[in-house]
Amino acid sequence: MTDDILDRARTLSGYDDVSRIRQAQDHDWVLGLAPDGPRTLLDLGCGTGALLEAALDRWPDAVRAVGIDGSGHRVREAGVRLAGRAELLTGDLLRLPALDDRFDVAFMTSVLHWLHPDEDRAFAWVARHLAPGGAFVLTTHHPVTDHKGIGGEDVVAVDALRLLGVRADLSGVVPMGVRARSADDVRKLLERHFTIEESHGRTVPVRAAGDRQYRDFHASTFGTYFSRLLPDERQSEFFDAVGRAAADRTAERGEVYRITVRAWRAVPRPR
């Protein structure tokens, strides 16, 4: 394996090509929870701009759209996609500045687990930046976990480490099964700042069409989060092993793992 897979992981590039494995981007589901005819849109963790593009197509009368993401590479890809239709910013979602703007809807899809353990800080910021009648629409992931909190992509990382003949130990990272809090815990966090109006869950299987496809998905989605458990000279090997592990799990079980994705619509509590 050449270092192109490491470039993909370090820049989180190529996400559009592989996101259908985890997020087939069920835009209708997410956008259907927004208020009717929003004029101002905010997408926190906008990635390559796919959701903003769908939102702007759905609501052509929107006067302002803002997307913020921590990956500069993804923000540049979003800029190409949206071609001036939205204001795009690179920024840490846990260190956002106060804005004068107030938004009719704020989206945060498949992002919350990356904000652990400081989700409350992001929720408080969103609540302060919604217009009267505005809504916060987010999705969260809830994998099945074991007693150590190992679940979802963790199991693939563990299998990959075993394939490489090294200790299958994730103690150097916070497992995704821990980062992805339970739905009850997410509800409690949200209710500090919001009234939850709707919540819907879907359990979906994650499958690997082949080892290369899944290797690329893992690199574009999780970057070097798990690969850093190995020395630099073995990180390319790790991504290959991830692909093999996912393909093996799909062949043996019909899927890599199952995960529940939950969509929420919440409005700020009165102050």
C-alpha positions as YAML, in Angstrom:
chain: A
units: angstrom
residues:
- id: 1
  name: MET
  ca: [0.00, 0.00, 0.00]
- id: 2
  name: THR
  ca: [1.32, 3.42, -0.89]
- id: 3
  name: ASP
  ca: [1.00, 6.49, 1.25]
- id: 4
  name: ASP
  ca: [-2.08, 7.70, -0.68]
- id: 5
  name: ILE
  ca: [-4.26, 6.01, 1.92]
- id: 6
  name: LEU
  ca: [-2.45, 7.98, 4.63]
- id: 7
  name: ASP
  ca: [-3.02, 11.18, 2.68]
- id: 8
  name: ARG
  ca: [-6.71, 10.32, 2.55]
- id: 9
  name: ALA
  ca: [-6.79, 9.68, 6.29]
- id: 10
  name: ARG
  ca: [-4.81, 12.78, 7.24]
- id: 11
  name: THR
  ca: [-6.97, 15.09, 5.11]
- id: 12
  name: LEU
  ca: [-10.27, 13.17, 5.49]
- id: 13
  name: SER
  ca: [-10.56, 13.42, 1.70]
- id: 14
  name: GLY
  ca: [-12.69, 11.25, -0.59]
- id: 15
  name: TYR
  ca: [-15.63, 11.23, 1.80]
- id: 16
  name: ASP
  ca: [-18.28, 11.70, -0.88]
- id: 17
  name: ASP
  ca: [-17.07, 8.56, -2.63]
- id: 18
  name: VAL
  ca: [-17.52, 6.34, 0.41]
- id: 19
  name: SER
  ca: [-20.11, 7.98, 2.69]
- id: 20
  name: ARG
  ca: [-22.92, 5.80, 1.36]
- id: 21
  name: ILE
  ca: [-21.57, 2.93, 3.48]
- id: 22
  name: ARG
  ca: [-22.54, 4.63, 6.74]
- id: 23
  name: GLN
  ca: [-24.50, 7.71, 5.73]
- id: 24
  name: ALA
  ca: [-26.43, 7.15, 2.60]
- id: 25
  name: GLN
  ca: [-27.31, 10.72, 3.55]
- id: 26
  name: ASP
  ca: [-31.02, 10.26, 4.04]
- id: 27
  name: HIS
  ca: [-31.60, 13.93, 3.42]
- id: 28
  name: ASP
  ca: [-35.37, 13.71, 3.27]
- id: 29
  name: TRP
  ca: [-35.43, 12.23, 6.77]
- id: 30
  name: VAL
  ca: [-33.28, 14.99, 8.24]
- id: 31
  name: LEU
  ca: [-34.68, 17.90, 6.26]
- id: 32
  name: GLY
  ca: [-38.21, 16.74, 6.98]
- id: 33
  name: LEU
  ca: [-37.66, 17.58, 10.64]
- id: 34
  name: ALA
  ca: [-36.81, 21.23, 9.92]
- id: 35
  name: PRO
  ca: [-39.33, 24.07, 10.35]
- id: 36
  name: ASP
  ca: [-41.32, 24.94, 7.25]
- id: 37
  name: GLY
  ca: [-39.55, 27.23, 4.79]
- id: 38
  name: PRO
  ca: [-36.50, 28.23, 6.82]
- id: 39
  name: ARG
  ca: [-34.75, 31.35, 5.53]
- id: 40
  name: THR
  ca: [-31.48, 30.99, 7.41]
- id: 41
  name: LEU
  ca: [-29.62, 27.68, 7.62]
- id: 42
  name: LEU
  ca: [-26.64, 26.51, 9.65]
- id: 43
  name: ASP
  ca: [-24.85, 23.17, 9.26]
- id: 44
  name: LEU
  ca: [-22.37, 22.30, 12.00]
- id: 45
  name: GLY
  ca: [-19.98, 19.66, 10.76]
- id: 46
  name: CYS
  ca: [-21.02, 20.37, 7.18]
- id: 47
  name: GLY
  ca: [-18.41, 18.08, 5.67]
- id: 48
  name: THR
  ca: [-18.41, 18.32, 1.89]
- id: 49
  name: GLY
  ca: [-21.66, 20.28, 1.83]
- id: 50
  name: ALA
  ca: [-24.02, 17.53, 0.69]
- id: 51
  name: LEU
  ca: [-26.73, 18.31, 3.24]
- id: 52
  name: LEU
  ca: [-26.50, 22.07, 2.66]
- id: 53
  name: GLU
  ca: [-26.82, 21.49, -1.07]
- id: 54
  name: ALA
  ca: [-29.96, 19.41, -0.55]
- id: 55
  name: ALA
  ca: [-31.35, 22.02, 1.85]
- id: 56
  name: LEU
  ca: [-30.77, 24.88, -0.58]
- id: 57
  name: ASP
  ca: [-32.38, 22.89, -3.38]
- id: 58
  name: ARG
  ca: [-35.35, 22.20, -1.14]
- id: 59
  name: TRP
  ca: [-35.68, 25.81, 0.07]
- id: 60
  name: PRO
  ca: [-34.55, 28.05, -2.81]
- id: 61
  name: ASP
  ca: [-35.86, 31.15, -1.01]
- id: 62
  name: ALA
  ca: [-33.34, 30.78, 1.81]
- id: 63
  name: VAL
  ca: [-31.37, 34.00, 2.15]
- id: 64
  name: ARG
  ca: [-28.37, 32.71, 4.08]
- id: 65
  name: ALA
  ca: [-26.65, 29.38, 4.55]
- id: 66
  name: VAL
  ca: [-23.58, 28.81, 6.69]
- id: 67
  name: GLY
  ca: [-21.53, 25.63, 6.98]
- id: 68
  name: ILE
  ca: [-18.75, 25.02, 9.49]
- id: 69
  name: ASP
  ca: [-16.40, 22.04, 9.60]
- id: 70
  name: GLY
  ca: [-13.16, 21.22, 11.34]
- id: 71
  name: SER
  ca: [-11.55, 19.79, 8.19]
- id: 72
  name: GLY
  ca: [-10.19, 22.42, 5.85]
- id: 73
  name: HIS
  ca: [-10.03, 19.86, 3.06]
- id: 74
  name: ARG
  ca: [-13.73, 19.07, 3.39]
- id: 75
  name: VAL
  ca: [-14.60, 22.76, 3.52]
- id: 76
  name: ARG
  ca: [-12.74, 23.28, 0.24]
- id: 77
  name: GLU
  ca: [-14.65, 20.37, -1.30]
- id: 78
  name: ALA
  ca: [-17.90, 21.92, -0.05]
- id: 79
  name: GLY
  ca: [-16.90, 25.19, -1.68]
- id: 80
  name: VAL
  ca: [-16.59, 23.48, -5.05]
- id: 81
  name: ARG
  ca: [-19.93, 21.73, -4.58]
- id: 82
  name: LEU
  ca: [-21.86, 24.80, -3.44]
- id: 83
  name: ALA
  ca: [-20.20, 27.32, -5.75]
- id: 84
  name: GLY
  ca: [-20.91, 30.40, -3.67]
- id: 85
  name: ARG
  ca: [-24.37, 29.42, -2.46]
- id: 86
  name: ALA
  ca: [-23.22, 29.22, 1.18]
- id: 87
  name: GLU
  ca: [-20.70, 30.78, 3.51]
- id: 88
  name: LEU
  ca: [-18.24, 28.09, 4.51]
- id: 89
  name: LEU
  ca: [-15.91, 28.28, 7.50]
- id: 90
  name: THR
  ca: [-13.25, 26.06, 8.98]
- id: 91
  name: GLY
  ca: [-13.60, 25.91, 12.75]
- id: 92
  name: ASP
  ca: [-13.64, 23.82, 15.90]
- id: 93
  name: LEU
  ca: [-17.27, 23.16, 16.85]
- id: 94
  name: LEU
  ca: [-16.33, 23.32, 20.53]
- id: 95
  name: ARG
  ca: [-14.70, 26.75, 20.21]
- id: 96
  name: LEU
  ca: [-17.08, 28.69, 18.02]
- id: 97
  name: PRO
  ca: [-17.27, 32.45, 18.47]
- id: 98
  name: ALA
  ca: [-20.48, 34.21, 19.35]
- id: 99
  name: LEU
  ca: [-22.32, 35.34, 16.22]
- id: 100
  name: ASP
  ca: [-24.78, 38.14, 15.69]
- id: 101
  name: ASP
  ca: [-26.82, 35.85, 13.43]
- id: 102
  name: ARG
  ca: [-29.75, 33.74, 14.55]
- id: 103
  name: PHE
  ca: [-30.78, 30.77, 12.42]
- id: 104
  name: ASP
  ca: [-34.14, 29.21, 11.61]
- id: 105
  name: VAL
  ca: [-32.59, 25.76, 11.62]
- id: 106
  name: ALA
  ca: [-29.25, 24.34, 12.74]
- id: 107
  name: PHE
  ca: [-28.20, 20.88, 11.56]
- id: 108
  name: MET
  ca: [-25.62, 18.57, 13.08]
- id: 109
  name: THR
  ca: [-25.55, 15.17, 11.42]
- id: 110
  name: SER
  ca: [-23.27, 12.27, 12.37]
- id: 111
  name: VAL
  ca: [-20.99, 14.61, 14.31]
- id: 112
  name: LEU
  ca: [-21.89, 14.45, 17.99]
- id: 113
  name: HIS
  ca: [-19.64, 11.53, 18.92]
- id: 114
  name: TRP
  ca: [-16.60, 13.57, 17.85]
- id: 115
  name: LEU
  ca: [-17.51, 16.22, 20.44]
- id: 116
  name: HIS
  ca: [-17.39, 13.83, 23.41]
- id: 117
  name: PRO
  ca: [-17.15, 14.60, 26.31]
- id: 118
  name: ASP
  ca: [-17.97, 18.27, 25.70]
- id: 119
  name: GLU
  ca: [-21.25, 17.99, 23.82]
- id: 120
  name: ASP
  ca: [-22.96, 20.32, 26.29]
- id: 121
  name: ARG
  ca: [-20.76, 23.19, 25.15]
- id: 122
  name: ALA
  ca: [-21.93, 22.77, 21.55]
- id: 123
  name: PHE
  ca: [-25.57, 22.39, 22.57]
- id: 124
  name: ALA
  ca: [-25.44, 25.60, 24.60]
- id: 125
  name: TRP
  ca: [-23.95, 27.48, 21.63]
- id: 126
  name: VAL
  ca: [-26.65, 26.20, 19.28]
- id: 127
  name: ALA
  ca: [-29.44, 27.14, 21.68]
- id: 128
  name: ARG
  ca: [-28.10, 30.71, 21.79]
- id: 129
  name: HIS
  ca: [-27.96, 30.98, 18.00]
- id: 130
  name: LEU
  ca: [-31.45, 29.88, 16.99]
- id: 131
  name: ALA
  ca: [-34.04, 32.44, 15.91]
- id: 132
  name: PRO
  ca: [-37.49, 32.50, 17.56]
- id: 133
  name: GLY
  ca: [-39.31, 29.43, 16.25]
- id: 134
  name: GLY
  ca: [-36.03, 27.90, 15.15]
- id: 135
  name: ALA
  ca: [-35.11, 24.24, 15.56]
- id: 136
  name: PHE
  ca: [-32.03, 22.12, 16.11]
- id: 137
  name: VAL
  ca: [-32.01, 18.96, 13.97]
- id: 138
  name: LEU
  ca: [-29.31, 16.40, 14.62]
- id: 139
  name: THR
  ca: [-28.53, 12.74, 14.14]
- id: 140
  name: THR
  ca: [-26.69, 10.51, 16.56]
- id: 141
  name: HIS
  ca: [-25.15, 7.03, 16.32]
- id: 142
  name: HIS
  ca: [-25.77, 4.26, 18.83]
- id: 143
  name: PRO
  ca: [-23.82, 1.03, 18.22]
- id: 144
  name: VAL
  ca: [-24.30, -2.13, 20.22]
- id: 145
  name: THR
  ca: [-21.45, -2.24, 22.77]
- id: 146
  name: ASP
  ca: [-19.87, -4.72, 25.13]
- id: 147
  name: HIS
  ca: [-19.18, -4.18, 28.83]
- id: 148
  name: LYS
  ca: [-16.05, -2.15, 27.97]
- id: 149
  name: GLY
  ca: [-17.94, 0.18, 25.67]
- id: 150
  name: ILE
  ca: [-16.47, -1.41, 22.52]
- id: 151
  name: GLY
  ca: [-18.87, -1.25, 19.59]
- id: 152
  name: GLY
  ca: [-19.35, -0.04, 16.05]
- id: 153
  name: GLU
  ca: [-16.07, 0.78, 14.30]
- id: 154
  name: ASP
  ca: [-14.16, -0.29, 17.40]
- id: 155
  name: VAL
  ca: [-14.74, -3.95, 16.55]
- id: 156
  name: VAL
  ca: [-13.18, -3.48, 13.12]
- id: 157
  name: ALA
  ca: [-10.14, -1.76, 14.61]
- id: 158
  name: VAL
  ca: [-9.73, -4.59, 17.12]
- id: 159
  name: ASP
  ca: [-9.93, -7.21, 14.36]
- id: 160
  name: ALA
  ca: [-7.43, -5.24, 12.26]
- id: 161
  name: LEU
  ca: [-4.92, -5.12, 15.11]
- id: 162
  name: ARG
  ca: [-5.26, -8.87, 15.56]
- id: 163
  name: LEU
  ca: [-4.66, -9.44, 11.86]
- id: 164
  name: LEU
  ca: [-1.45, -7.47, 12.20]
- id: 165
  name: GLY
  ca: [-0.34, -9.64, 15.09]
- id: 166
  name: VAL
  ca: [-0.35, -6.87, 17.66]
- id: 167
  name: ARG
  ca: [-2.23, -6.55, 20.91]
- id: 168
  name: ALA
  ca: [-5.87, -5.70, 20.25]
- id: 169
  name: ASP
  ca: [-5.92, -2.85, 22.73]
- id: 170
  name: LEU
  ca: [-7.85, 0.39, 22.23]
- id: 171
  name: SER
  ca: [-6.69, 1.95, 25.49]
- id: 172
  name: GLY
  ca: [-4.89, 4.67, 23.54]
- id: 173
  name: VAL
  ca: [-8.20, 6.12, 22.27]
- id: 174
  name: VAL
  ca: [-11.72, 6.65, 23.58]
- id: 175
  name: PRO
  ca: [-13.75, 3.86, 21.95]
- id: 176
  name: MET
  ca: [-16.43, 4.95, 19.52]
- id: 177
  name: GLY
  ca: [-18.90, 2.95, 21.58]
- id: 178
  name: VAL
  ca: [-18.14, 5.31, 24.47]
- id: 179
  name: ARG
  ca: [-18.08, 8.47, 22.37]
- id: 180
  name: ALA
  ca: [-21.47, 7.57, 20.89]
- id: 181
  name: ARG
  ca: [-23.53, 7.98, 24.02]
- id: 182
  name: SER
  ca: [-26.76, 6.06, 24.53]
- id: 183
  name: ALA
  ca: [-29.96, 7.66, 23.29]
- id: 184
  name: ASP
  ca: [-31.02, 8.21, 26.91]
- id: 185
  name: ASP
  ca: [-27.79, 10.05, 27.67]
- id: 186
  name: VAL
  ca: [-28.13, 12.21, 24.55]
- id: 187
  name: ARG
  ca: [-31.68, 13.04, 25.57]
- id: 188
  name: LYS
  ca: [-30.54, 14.16, 29.02]
- id: 189
  name: LEU
  ca: [-27.84, 16.37, 27.52]
- id: 190
  name: LEU
  ca: [-30.23, 17.93, 25.03]
- id: 191
  name: GLU
  ca: [-32.86, 18.60, 27.67]
- id: 192
  name: ARG
  ca: [-30.49, 20.93, 29.53]
- id: 193
  name: HIS
  ca: [-31.00, 23.43, 26.72]
- id: 194
  name: PHE
  ca: [-33.87, 22.21, 24.54]
- id: 195
  name: THR
  ca: [-37.32, 20.75, 24.49]
- id: 196
  name: ILE
  ca: [-37.27, 17.64, 22.31]
- id: 197
  name: GLU
  ca: [-40.20, 17.67, 19.90]
- id: 198
  name: GLU
  ca: [-39.42, 14.55, 17.87]
- id: 199
  name: SER
  ca: [-37.01, 11.63, 17.94]
- id: 200
  name: HIS
  ca: [-36.90, 8.70, 15.53]
- id: 201
  name: GLY
  ca: [-34.46, 5.79, 15.30]
- id: 202
  name: ARG
  ca: [-33.45, 3.45, 12.49]
- id: 203
  name: THR
  ca: [-31.23, 0.42, 12.89]
- id: 204
  name: VAL
  ca: [-29.08, -0.17, 9.83]
- id: 205
  name: PRO
  ca: [-26.44, -2.75, 8.91]
- id: 206
  name: VAL
  ca: [-23.00, -1.57, 7.86]
- id: 207
  name: ARG
  ca: [-21.61, -3.81, 5.10]
- id: 208
  name: ALA
  ca: [-18.38, -3.97, 3.14]
- id: 209
  name: ALA
  ca: [-18.66, -4.48, -0.62]
- id: 210
  name: GLY
  ca: [-14.94, -5.24, -0.60]
- id: 211
  name: ASP
  ca: [-11.82, -4.68, 1.42]
- id: 212
  name: ARG
  ca: [-10.62, -1.70, -0.61]
- id: 213
  name: GLN
  ca: [-13.96, 0.05, -0.40]
- id: 214
  name: TYR
  ca: [-14.12, -0.31, 3.35]
- id: 215
  name: ARG
  ca: [-10.48, 0.64, 3.80]
- id: 216
  name: ASP
  ca: [-11.18, 3.90, 1.99]
- id: 217
  name: PHE
  ca: [-14.38, 4.48, 3.98]
- id: 218
  name: HIS
  ca: [-12.54, 4.05, 7.25]
- id: 219
  name: ALA
  ca: [-9.74, 6.42, 6.23]
- id: 220
  name: SER
  ca: [-12.12, 9.13, 4.98]
- id: 221
  name: THR
  ca: [-14.42, 8.86, 7.99]
- id: 222
  name: PHE
  ca: [-12.19, 8.09, 10.97]
- id: 223
  name: GLY
  ca: [-8.91, 9.48, 9.67]
- id: 224
  name: THR
  ca: [-5.96, 8.43, 11.80]
- id: 225
  name: TYR
  ca: [-8.03, 8.06, 14.96]
- id: 226
  name: PHE
  ca: [-7.36, 4.31, 15.24]
- id: 227
  name: SER
  ca: [-4.26, 3.98, 13.06]
- id: 228
  name: ARG
  ca: [-2.27, 6.15, 15.49]
- id: 229
  name: LEU
  ca: [-2.31, 3.19, 17.86]
- id: 230
  name: LEU
  ca: [0.51, 1.85, 15.68]
- id: 231
  name: PRO
  ca: [3.92, 3.30, 14.85]
- id: 232
  name: ASP
  ca: [4.02, 5.58, 11.83]
- id: 233
  name: GLU
  ca: [5.70, 2.94, 9.67]
- id: 234
  name: ARG
  ca: [2.80, 0.51, 10.18]
- id: 235
  name: GLN
  ca: [-0.14, 2.82, 9.67]
- id: 236
  name: SER
  ca: [-0.61, 1.98, 5.97]
- id: 237
  name: GLU
  ca: [-0.75, -1.69, 6.97]
- id: 238
  name: PHE
  ca: [-3.46, -0.87, 9.48]
- id: 239
  name: PHE
  ca: [-5.81, 0.49, 6.81]
- id: 240
  name: ASP
  ca: [-5.29, -2.61, 4.67]
- id: 241
  name: ALA
  ca: [-6.07, -4.76, 7.71]
- id: 242
  name: VAL
  ca: [-9.24, -2.74, 8.39]
- id: 243
  name: GLY
  ca: [-10.43, -3.52, 4.88]
- id: 244
  name: ARG
  ca: [-9.73, -7.22, 5.30]
- id: 245
  name: ALA
  ca: [-11.37, -7.33, 8.74]
- id: 246
  name: ALA
  ca: [-14.55, -5.64, 7.47]
- id: 247
  name: ALA
  ca: [-14.74, -7.91, 4.42]
- id: 248
  name: ASP
  ca: [-14.26, -10.97, 6.64]
- id: 249
  name: ARG
  ca: [-17.00, -9.84, 9.02]
- id: 250
  name: THR
  ca: [-19.39, -9.23, 6.12]
- id: 251
  name: ALA
  ca: [-18.64, -12.67, 4.65]
- id: 252
  name: GLU
  ca: [-19.14, -14.39, 8.01]
- id: 253
  name: ARG
  ca: [-22.07, -12.38, 9.41]
- id: 254
  name: GLY
  ca: [-23.64, -10.67, 6.41]
- id: 255
  name: GLU
  ca: [-22.61, -7.28, 7.85]
- id: 256
  name: VAL
  ca: [-19.72, -5.57, 9.57]
- id: 257
  name: TYR
  ca: [-21.93, -4.45, 12.45]
- id: 258
  name: ARG
  ca: [-25.30, -2.86, 13.15]
- id: 259
  name: ILE
  ca: [-25.84, 0.66, 14.34]
- id: 260
  name: THR
  ca: [-28.91, 2.65, 15.31]
- id: 261
  name: VAL
  ca: [-29.07, 6.14, 13.83]
- id: 262
  name: ARG
  ca: [-31.42, 8.48, 15.65]
- id: 263
  name: ALA
  ca: [-32.76, 11.80, 14.34]
- id: 264
  name: TRP
  ca: [-33.85, 14.53, 16.76]
- id: 265
  name: ARG
  ca: [-35.75, 17.79, 16.46]
- id: 266
  name: ALA
  ca: [-35.42, 20.13, 19.42]
- id: 267
  name: VAL
  ca: [-36.28, 23.75, 20.19]
- id: 268
  name: PRO
  ca: [-34.59, 25.99, 22.78]
- id: 269
  name: ARG
  ca: [-36.05, 26.14, 26.25]
- id: 270
  name: PRO
  ca: [-37.45, 29.55, 27.17]
- id: 271
  name: ARG
  ca: [-34.92, 31.68, 28.98]
...
